[in-house]
Coordinates of N, CA and C in Angstrom, one line a residue:
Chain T
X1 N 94.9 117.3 102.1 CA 95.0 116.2 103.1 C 95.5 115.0 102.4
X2 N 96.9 114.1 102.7 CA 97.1 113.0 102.2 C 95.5 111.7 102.4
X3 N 95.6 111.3 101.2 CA 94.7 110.5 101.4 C 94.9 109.0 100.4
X4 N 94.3 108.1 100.8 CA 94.0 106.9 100.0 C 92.7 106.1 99.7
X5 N 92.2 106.6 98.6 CA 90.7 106.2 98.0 C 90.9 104.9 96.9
X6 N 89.3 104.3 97.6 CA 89.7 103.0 96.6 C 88.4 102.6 95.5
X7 N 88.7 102.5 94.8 CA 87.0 102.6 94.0 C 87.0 101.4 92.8
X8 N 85.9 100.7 92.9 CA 85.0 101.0 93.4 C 84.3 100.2 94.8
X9 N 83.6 100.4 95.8 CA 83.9 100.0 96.9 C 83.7 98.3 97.2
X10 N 82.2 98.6 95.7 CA 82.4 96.8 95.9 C 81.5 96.4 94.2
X11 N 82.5 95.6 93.7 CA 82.4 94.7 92.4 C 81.8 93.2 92.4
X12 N 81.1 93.5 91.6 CA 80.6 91.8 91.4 C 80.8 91.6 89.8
X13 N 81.6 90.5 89.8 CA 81.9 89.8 88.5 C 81.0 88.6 88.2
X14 N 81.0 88.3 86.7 CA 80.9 86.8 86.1 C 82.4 86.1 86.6
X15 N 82.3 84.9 86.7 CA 83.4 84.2 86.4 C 83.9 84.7 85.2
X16 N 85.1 84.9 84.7 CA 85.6 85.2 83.2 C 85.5 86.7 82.9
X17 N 85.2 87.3 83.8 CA 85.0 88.8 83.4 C 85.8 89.5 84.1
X18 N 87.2 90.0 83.3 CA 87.9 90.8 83.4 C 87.5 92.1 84.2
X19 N 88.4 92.6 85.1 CA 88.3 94.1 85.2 C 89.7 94.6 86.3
X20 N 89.0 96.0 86.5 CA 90.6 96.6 87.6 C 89.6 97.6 88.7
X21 N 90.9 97.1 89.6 CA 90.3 97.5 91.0 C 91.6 98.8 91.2
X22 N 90.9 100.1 91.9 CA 91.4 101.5 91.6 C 92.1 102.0 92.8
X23 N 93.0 102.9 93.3 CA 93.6 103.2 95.0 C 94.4 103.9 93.9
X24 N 93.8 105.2 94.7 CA 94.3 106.5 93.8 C 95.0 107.4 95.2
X25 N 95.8 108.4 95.7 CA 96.5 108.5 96.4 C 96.9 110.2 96.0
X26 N 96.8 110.7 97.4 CA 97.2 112.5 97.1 C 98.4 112.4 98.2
X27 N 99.1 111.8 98.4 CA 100.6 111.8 98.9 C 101.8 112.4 98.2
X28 N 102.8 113.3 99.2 CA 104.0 113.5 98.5 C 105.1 113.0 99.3
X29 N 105.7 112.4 98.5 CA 106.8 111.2 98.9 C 106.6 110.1 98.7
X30 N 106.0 109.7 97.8 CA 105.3 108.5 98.0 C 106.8 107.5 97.7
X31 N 106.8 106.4 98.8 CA 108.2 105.4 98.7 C 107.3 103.7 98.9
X32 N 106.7 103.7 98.5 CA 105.7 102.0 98.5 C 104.4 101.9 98.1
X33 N 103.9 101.2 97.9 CA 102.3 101.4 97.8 C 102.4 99.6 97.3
X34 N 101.6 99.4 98.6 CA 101.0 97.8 98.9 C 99.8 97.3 98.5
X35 N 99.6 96.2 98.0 CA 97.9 95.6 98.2 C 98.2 94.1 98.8
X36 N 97.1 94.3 99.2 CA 96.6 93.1 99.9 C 95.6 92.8 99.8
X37 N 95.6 91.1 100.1 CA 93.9 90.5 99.8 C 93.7 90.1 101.2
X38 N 92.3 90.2 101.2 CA 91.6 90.1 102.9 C 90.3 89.3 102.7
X39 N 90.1 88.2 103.1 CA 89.2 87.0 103.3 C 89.0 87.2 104.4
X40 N 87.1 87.2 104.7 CA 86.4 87.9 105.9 C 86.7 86.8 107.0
X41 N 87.3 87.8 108.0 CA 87.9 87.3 109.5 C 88.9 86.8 109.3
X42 N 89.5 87.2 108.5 CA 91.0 87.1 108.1 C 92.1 87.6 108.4
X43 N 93.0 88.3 108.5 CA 94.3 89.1 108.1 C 94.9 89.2 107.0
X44 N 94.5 90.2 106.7 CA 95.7 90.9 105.0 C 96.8 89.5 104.8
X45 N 96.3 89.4 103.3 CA 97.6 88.8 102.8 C 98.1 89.4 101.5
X46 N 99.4 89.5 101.8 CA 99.9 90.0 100.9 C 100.0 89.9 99.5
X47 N 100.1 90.4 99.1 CA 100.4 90.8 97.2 C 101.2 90.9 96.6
X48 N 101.7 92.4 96.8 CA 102.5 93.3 95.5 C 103.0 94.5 96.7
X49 N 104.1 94.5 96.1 CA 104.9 95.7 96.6 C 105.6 96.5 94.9
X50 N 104.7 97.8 94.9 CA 105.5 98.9 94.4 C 106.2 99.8 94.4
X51 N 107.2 100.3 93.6 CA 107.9 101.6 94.3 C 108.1 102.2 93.1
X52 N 107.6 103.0 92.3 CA 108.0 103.7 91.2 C 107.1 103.6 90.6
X53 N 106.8 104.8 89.9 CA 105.7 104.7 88.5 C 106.6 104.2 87.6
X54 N 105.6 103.4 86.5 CA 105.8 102.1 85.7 C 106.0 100.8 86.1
X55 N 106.5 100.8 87.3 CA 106.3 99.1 87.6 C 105.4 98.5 87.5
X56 N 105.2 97.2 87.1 CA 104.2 96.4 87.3 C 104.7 94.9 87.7
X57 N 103.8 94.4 88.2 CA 103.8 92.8 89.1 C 102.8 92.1 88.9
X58 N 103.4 91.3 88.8 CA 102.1 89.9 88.3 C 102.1 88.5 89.0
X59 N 100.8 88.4 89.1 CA 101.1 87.1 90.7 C 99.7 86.1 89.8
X60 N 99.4 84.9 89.4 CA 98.6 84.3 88.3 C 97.5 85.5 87.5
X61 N 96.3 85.5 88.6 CA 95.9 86.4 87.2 C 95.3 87.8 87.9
X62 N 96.2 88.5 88.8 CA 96.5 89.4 89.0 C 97.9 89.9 89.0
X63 N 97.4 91.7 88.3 CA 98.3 92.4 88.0 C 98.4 93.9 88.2
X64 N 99.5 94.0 89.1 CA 99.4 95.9 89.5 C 100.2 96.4 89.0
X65 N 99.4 97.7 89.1 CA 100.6 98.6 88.0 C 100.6 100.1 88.7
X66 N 101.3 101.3 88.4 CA 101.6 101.7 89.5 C 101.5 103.3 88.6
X67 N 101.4 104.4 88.7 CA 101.4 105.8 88.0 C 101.5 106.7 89.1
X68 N 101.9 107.9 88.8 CA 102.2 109.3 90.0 C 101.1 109.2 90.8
X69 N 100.1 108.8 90.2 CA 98.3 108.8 91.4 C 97.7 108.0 91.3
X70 N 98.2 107.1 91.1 CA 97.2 106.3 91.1 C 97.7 104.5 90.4
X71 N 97.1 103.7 91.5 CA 97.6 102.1 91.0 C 96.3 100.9 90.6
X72 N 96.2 100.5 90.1 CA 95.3 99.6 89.1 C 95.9 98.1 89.6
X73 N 94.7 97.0 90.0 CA 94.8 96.4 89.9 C 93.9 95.3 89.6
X74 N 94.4 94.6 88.2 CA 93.7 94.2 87.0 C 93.8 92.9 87.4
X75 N 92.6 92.3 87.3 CA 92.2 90.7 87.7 C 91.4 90.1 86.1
X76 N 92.3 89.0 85.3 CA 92.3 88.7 84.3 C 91.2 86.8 84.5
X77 N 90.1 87.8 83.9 CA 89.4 86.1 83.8 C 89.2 85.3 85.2
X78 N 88.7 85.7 86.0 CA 88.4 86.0 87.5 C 87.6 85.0 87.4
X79 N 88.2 83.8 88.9 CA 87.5 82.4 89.2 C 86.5 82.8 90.8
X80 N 86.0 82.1 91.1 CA 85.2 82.5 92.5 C 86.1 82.7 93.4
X81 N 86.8 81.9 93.4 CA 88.1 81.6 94.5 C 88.4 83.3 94.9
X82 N 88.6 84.4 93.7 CA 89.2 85.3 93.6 C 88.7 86.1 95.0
X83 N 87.2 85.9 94.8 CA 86.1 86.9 96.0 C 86.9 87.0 97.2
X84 N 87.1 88.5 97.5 CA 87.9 88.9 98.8 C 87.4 90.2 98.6
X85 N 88.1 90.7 99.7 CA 88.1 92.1 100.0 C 89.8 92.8 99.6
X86 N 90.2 93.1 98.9 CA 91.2 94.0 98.4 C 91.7 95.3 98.7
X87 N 92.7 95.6 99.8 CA 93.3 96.6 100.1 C 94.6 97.4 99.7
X88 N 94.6 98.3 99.5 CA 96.0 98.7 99.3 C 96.5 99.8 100.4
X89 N 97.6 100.0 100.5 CA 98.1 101.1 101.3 C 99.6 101.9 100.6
X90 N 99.7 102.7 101.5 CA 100.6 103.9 100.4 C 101.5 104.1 101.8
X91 N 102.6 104.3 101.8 CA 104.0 104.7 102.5 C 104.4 105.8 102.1
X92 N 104.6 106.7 102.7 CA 105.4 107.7 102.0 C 105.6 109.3 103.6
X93 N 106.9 109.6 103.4 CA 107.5 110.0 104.5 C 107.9 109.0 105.3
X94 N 106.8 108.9 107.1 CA 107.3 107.3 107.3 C 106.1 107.5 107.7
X95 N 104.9 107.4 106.6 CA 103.6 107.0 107.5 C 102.8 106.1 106.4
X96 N 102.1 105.2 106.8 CA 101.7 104.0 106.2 C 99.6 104.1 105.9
X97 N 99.6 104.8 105.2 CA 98.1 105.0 105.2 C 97.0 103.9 104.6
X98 N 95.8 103.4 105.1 CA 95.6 101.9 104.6 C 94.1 102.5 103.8
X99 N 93.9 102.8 102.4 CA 92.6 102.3 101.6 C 91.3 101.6 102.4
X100 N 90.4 102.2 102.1 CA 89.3 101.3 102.6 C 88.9 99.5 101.8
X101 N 89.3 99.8 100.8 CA 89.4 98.1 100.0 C 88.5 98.0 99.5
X102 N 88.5 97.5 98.5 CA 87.3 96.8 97.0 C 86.8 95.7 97.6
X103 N 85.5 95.1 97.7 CA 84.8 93.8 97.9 C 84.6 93.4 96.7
X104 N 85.2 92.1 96.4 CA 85.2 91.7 94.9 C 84.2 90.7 95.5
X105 N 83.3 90.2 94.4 CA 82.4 88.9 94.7 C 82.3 88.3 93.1
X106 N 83.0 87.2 92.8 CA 83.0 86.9 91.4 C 82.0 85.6 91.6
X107 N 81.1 85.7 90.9 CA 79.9 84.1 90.6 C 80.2 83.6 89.5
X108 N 80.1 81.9 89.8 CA 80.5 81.1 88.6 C 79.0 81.1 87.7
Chain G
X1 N 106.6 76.4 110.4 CA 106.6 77.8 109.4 C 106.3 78.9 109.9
X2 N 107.2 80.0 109.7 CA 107.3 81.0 110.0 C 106.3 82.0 109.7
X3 N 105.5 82.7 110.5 CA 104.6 83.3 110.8 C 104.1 84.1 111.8
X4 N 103.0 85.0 111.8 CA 102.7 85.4 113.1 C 101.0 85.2 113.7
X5 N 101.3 84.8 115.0 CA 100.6 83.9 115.9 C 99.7 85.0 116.4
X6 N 98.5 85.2 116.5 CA 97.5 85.9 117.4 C 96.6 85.2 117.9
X7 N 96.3 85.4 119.4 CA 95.6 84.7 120.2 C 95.1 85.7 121.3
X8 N 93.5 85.5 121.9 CA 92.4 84.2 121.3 C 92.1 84.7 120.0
X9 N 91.7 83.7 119.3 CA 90.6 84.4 118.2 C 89.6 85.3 118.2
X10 N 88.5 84.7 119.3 CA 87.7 85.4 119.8 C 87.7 85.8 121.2
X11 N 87.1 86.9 121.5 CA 87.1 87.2 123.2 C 86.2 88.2 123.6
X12 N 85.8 87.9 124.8 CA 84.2 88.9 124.9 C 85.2 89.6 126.3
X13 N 84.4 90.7 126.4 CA 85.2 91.6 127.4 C 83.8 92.4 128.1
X14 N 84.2 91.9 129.3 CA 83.1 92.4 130.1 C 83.2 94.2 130.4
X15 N 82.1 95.2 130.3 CA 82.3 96.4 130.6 C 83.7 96.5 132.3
X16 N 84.9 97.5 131.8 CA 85.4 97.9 133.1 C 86.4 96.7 133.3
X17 N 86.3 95.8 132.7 CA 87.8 95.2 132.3 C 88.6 95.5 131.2
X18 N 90.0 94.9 131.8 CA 91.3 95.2 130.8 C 91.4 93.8 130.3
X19 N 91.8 93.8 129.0 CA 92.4 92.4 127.8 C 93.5 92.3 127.6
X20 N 93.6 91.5 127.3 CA 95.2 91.4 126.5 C 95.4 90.5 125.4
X21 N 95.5 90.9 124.4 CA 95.6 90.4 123.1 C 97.2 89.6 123.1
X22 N 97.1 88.8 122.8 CA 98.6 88.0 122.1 C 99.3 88.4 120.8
X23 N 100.1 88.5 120.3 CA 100.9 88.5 118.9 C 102.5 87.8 119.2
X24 N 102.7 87.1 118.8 CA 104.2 86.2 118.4 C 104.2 86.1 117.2
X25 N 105.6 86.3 117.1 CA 106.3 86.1 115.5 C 107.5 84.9 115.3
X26 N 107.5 84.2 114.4 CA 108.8 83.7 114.3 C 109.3 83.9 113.2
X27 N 109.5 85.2 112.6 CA 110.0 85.5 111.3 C 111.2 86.3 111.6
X28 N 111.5 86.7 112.6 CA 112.9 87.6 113.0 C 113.0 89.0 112.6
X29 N 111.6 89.1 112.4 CA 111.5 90.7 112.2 C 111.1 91.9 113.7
X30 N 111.9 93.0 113.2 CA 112.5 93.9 114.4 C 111.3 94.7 114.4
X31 N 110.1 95.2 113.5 CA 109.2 95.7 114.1 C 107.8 95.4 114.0
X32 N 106.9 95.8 115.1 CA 106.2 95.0 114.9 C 104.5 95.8 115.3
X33 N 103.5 95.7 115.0 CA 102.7 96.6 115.0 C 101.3 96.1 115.2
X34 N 100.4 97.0 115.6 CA 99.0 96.7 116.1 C 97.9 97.7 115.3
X35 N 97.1 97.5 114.3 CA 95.9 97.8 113.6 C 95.0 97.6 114.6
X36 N 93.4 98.6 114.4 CA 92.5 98.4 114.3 C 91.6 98.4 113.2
X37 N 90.7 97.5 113.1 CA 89.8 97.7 111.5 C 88.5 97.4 112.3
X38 N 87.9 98.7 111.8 CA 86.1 98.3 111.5 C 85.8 98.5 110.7
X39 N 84.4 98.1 110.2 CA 83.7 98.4 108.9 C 83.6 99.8 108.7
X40 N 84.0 99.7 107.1 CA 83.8 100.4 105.7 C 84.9 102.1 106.8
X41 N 86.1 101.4 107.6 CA 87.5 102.2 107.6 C 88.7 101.6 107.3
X42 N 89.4 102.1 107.0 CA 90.6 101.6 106.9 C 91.6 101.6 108.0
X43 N 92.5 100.2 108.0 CA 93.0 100.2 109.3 C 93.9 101.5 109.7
X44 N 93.7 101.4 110.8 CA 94.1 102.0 111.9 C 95.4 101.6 112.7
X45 N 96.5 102.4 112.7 CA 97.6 102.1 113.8 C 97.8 102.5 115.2
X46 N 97.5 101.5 115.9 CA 97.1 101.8 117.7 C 98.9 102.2 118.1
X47 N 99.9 101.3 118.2 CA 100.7 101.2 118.6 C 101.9 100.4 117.4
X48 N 103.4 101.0 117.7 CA 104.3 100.2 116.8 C 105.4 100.2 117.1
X49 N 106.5 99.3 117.3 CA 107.4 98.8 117.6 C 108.7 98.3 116.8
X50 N 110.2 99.4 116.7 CA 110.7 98.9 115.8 C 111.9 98.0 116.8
X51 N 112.0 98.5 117.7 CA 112.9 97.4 118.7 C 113.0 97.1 119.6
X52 N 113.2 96.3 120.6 CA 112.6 95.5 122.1 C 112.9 97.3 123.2
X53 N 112.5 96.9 124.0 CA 112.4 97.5 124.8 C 111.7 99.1 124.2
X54 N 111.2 99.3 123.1 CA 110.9 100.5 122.8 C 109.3 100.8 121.8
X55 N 108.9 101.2 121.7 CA 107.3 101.8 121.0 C 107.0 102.6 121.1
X56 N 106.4 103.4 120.5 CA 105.7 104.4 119.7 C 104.0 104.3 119.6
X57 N 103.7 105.4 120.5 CA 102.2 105.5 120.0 C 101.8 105.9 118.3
X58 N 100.1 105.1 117.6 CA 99.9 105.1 116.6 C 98.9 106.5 117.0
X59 N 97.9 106.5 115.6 CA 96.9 107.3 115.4 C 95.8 106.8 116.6
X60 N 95.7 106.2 117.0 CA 94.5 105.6 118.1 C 95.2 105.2 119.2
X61 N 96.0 105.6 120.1 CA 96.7 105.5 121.0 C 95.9 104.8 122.2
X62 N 94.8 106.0 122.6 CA 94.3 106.0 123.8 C 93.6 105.2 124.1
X63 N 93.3 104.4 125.1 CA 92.5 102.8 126.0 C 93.8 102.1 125.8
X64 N 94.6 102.0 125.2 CA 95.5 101.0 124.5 C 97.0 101.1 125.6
X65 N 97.7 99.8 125.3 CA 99.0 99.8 126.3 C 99.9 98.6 125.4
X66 N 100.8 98.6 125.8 CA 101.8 98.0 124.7 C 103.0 97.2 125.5
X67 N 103.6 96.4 125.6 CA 104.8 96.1 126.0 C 105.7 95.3 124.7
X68 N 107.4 95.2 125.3 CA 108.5 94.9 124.0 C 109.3 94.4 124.7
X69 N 109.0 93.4 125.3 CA 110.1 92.5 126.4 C 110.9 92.0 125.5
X70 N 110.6 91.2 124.5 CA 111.4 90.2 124.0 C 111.1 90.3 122.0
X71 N 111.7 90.3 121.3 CA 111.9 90.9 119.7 C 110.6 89.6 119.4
X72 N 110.2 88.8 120.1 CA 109.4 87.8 119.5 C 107.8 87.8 119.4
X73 N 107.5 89.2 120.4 CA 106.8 89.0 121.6 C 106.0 90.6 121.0
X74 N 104.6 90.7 121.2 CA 104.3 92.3 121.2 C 102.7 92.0 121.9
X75 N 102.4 92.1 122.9 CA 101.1 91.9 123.1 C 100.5 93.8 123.2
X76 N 99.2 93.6 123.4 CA 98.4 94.4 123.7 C 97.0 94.5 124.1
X77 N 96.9 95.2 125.1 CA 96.4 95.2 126.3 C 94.9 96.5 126.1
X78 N 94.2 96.4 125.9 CA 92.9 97.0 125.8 C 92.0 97.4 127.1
X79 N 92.5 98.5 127.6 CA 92.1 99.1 129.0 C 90.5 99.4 128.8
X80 N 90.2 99.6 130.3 CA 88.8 99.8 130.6 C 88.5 101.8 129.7
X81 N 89.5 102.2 129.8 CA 89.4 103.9 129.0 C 89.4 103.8 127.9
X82 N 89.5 102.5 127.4 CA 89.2 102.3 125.6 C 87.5 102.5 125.7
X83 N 86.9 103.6 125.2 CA 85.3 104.0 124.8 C 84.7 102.7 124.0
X84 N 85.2 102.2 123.2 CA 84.4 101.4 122.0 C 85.6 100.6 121.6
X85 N 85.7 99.4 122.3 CA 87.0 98.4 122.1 C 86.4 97.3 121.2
X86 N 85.0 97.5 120.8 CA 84.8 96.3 119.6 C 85.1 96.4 118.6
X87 N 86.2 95.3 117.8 CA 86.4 95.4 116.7 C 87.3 94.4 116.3
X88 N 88.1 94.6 115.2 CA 89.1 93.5 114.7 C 90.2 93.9 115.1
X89 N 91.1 93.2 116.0 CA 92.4 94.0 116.5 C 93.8 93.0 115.1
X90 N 94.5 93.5 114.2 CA 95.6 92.6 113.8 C 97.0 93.0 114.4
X91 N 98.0 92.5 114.3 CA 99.0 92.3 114.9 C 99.9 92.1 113.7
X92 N 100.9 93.1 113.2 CA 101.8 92.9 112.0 C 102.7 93.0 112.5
X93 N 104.1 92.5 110.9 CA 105.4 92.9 111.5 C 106.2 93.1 110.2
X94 N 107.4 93.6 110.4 CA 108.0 93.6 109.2 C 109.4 93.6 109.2
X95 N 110.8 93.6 108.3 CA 111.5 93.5 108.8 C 112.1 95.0 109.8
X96 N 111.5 95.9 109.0 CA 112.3 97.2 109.5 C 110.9 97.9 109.7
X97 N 111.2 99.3 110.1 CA 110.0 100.3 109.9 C 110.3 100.9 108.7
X98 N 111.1 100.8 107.8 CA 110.8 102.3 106.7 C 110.8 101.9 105.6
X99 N 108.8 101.6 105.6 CA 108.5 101.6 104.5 C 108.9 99.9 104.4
X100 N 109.0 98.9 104.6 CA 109.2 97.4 104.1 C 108.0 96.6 104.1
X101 N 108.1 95.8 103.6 CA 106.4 95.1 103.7 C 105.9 94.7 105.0
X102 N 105.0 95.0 105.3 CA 104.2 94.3 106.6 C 103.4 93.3 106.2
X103 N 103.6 92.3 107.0 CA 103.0 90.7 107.5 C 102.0 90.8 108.3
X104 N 100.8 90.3 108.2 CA 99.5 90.4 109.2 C 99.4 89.3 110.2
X105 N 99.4 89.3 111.2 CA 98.4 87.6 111.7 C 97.0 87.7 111.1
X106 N 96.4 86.5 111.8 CA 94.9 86.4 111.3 C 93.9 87.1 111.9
X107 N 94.3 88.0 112.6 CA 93.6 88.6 113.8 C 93.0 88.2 114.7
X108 N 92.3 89.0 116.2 CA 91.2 88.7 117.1 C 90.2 89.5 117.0
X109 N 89.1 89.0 117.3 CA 87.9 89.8 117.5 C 87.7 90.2 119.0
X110 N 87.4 90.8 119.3 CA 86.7 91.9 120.5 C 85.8 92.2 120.5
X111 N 84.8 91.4 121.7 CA 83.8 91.8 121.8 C 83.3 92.5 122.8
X112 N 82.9 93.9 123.3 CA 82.4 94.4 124.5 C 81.0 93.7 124.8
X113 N 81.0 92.6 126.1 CA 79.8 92.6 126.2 C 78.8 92.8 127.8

């Protein structure tokens, strides 16, 4: 069954404490794979658009990176501001499947 | 600034009525689309739209109705045969359908009450 898993479902950081948020994917065809950040009662805001293993993109102190299964996205020295809900989704054929999303909560 | 508009924010819906959600865009993008999200799933595609006069039912079709009058324009309309219409309705778009990035509004809430 194509699917899109995201783990772990919810993170709590220190301020300053590095880590990576996970959207692993059993699709074939894969032609995009998105994340987005989502601030409660929000709508998705955009990120990162991938298309190929080995890409990577970097937007201040986030950074995605992209492999056959799986995409990582690494939040360097994480300020409160960061705390959101983090989704990704995966394209591939022409169907657009959306991650359940990481709850990040970073305390100063 | 170019963006996309959803309206109301909030909205309570009495049992056995129909709604209608708003979505406008002014980004000039040709398709355009309708999520649902509840807690701890991942959104959901009700309905989607790659050019006026035309749509495509999503994975959640049914309660739901759709119109494409105008490329600016995509509302959606939450019938009384929607079982469980509470939730987060968003309203995207993008330039194309295949595979290009999609743009969220800020969504509406829905409340059956």
């Amino acid at each position: 069954e194509d699917q899109v898993t995201q783990s772990p479902e919810a993170l709590r950081l220190q301020e300053g404490e590095s880590s990576s948020l996970n959207c692993s994917y059993t699709v074939s065809g894969l032609r995009g794979l998105f994340w987005y950040r989502q601030d409660p009662g929000k709508g998705p805001e955009f990120l990162f658009t991938l298309y190929s293993a080995g890409e990577e993109k970097e937007k201040e102190r986030l950074k995605a990176t992209l492999t056959k299964k799986e995409s990582f996205l690494h939040i360097t020295a994480p300020k409160p501001e960061d705390s959101a809900t983090y989704l990704c989704a995966v394209y591939y054929t022409d169907k657009l499947i959306f991650g359940t999303g990481t709850r990040l909560q970073v305390f100063p | 600034d170019g963006g996309i508009t959803q309206s109301p924010k909030y909205l309570f819906r009495k049992e056995g009525q129909n709604v209608t959600l708003s979505c406008e865009q002014n980004l000039n993008h040709d398709a355009m689309y309708w999520y649902r999200q509840d807690p701890g799933q991942g959104l959901r595609l009700i309905y989607y739209s790659q050019i006026v006069n035309d749509f495509q039912k999503g994975d959640i079709a049914e309660g739901y109705s759709v119109s494409r009058e105008k490329k600016e324009s995509f509302p959606l309309t939450v019938t009384s045969a929607q079982k469980n219409p509470t939730a987060f309705y968003l309203c995207a778009s993008s330039i194309g359908a295949d595979g290009n990035t999609i743009y969220f509004g800020e969504g509406s809430w829905l409340t059956v009450v």
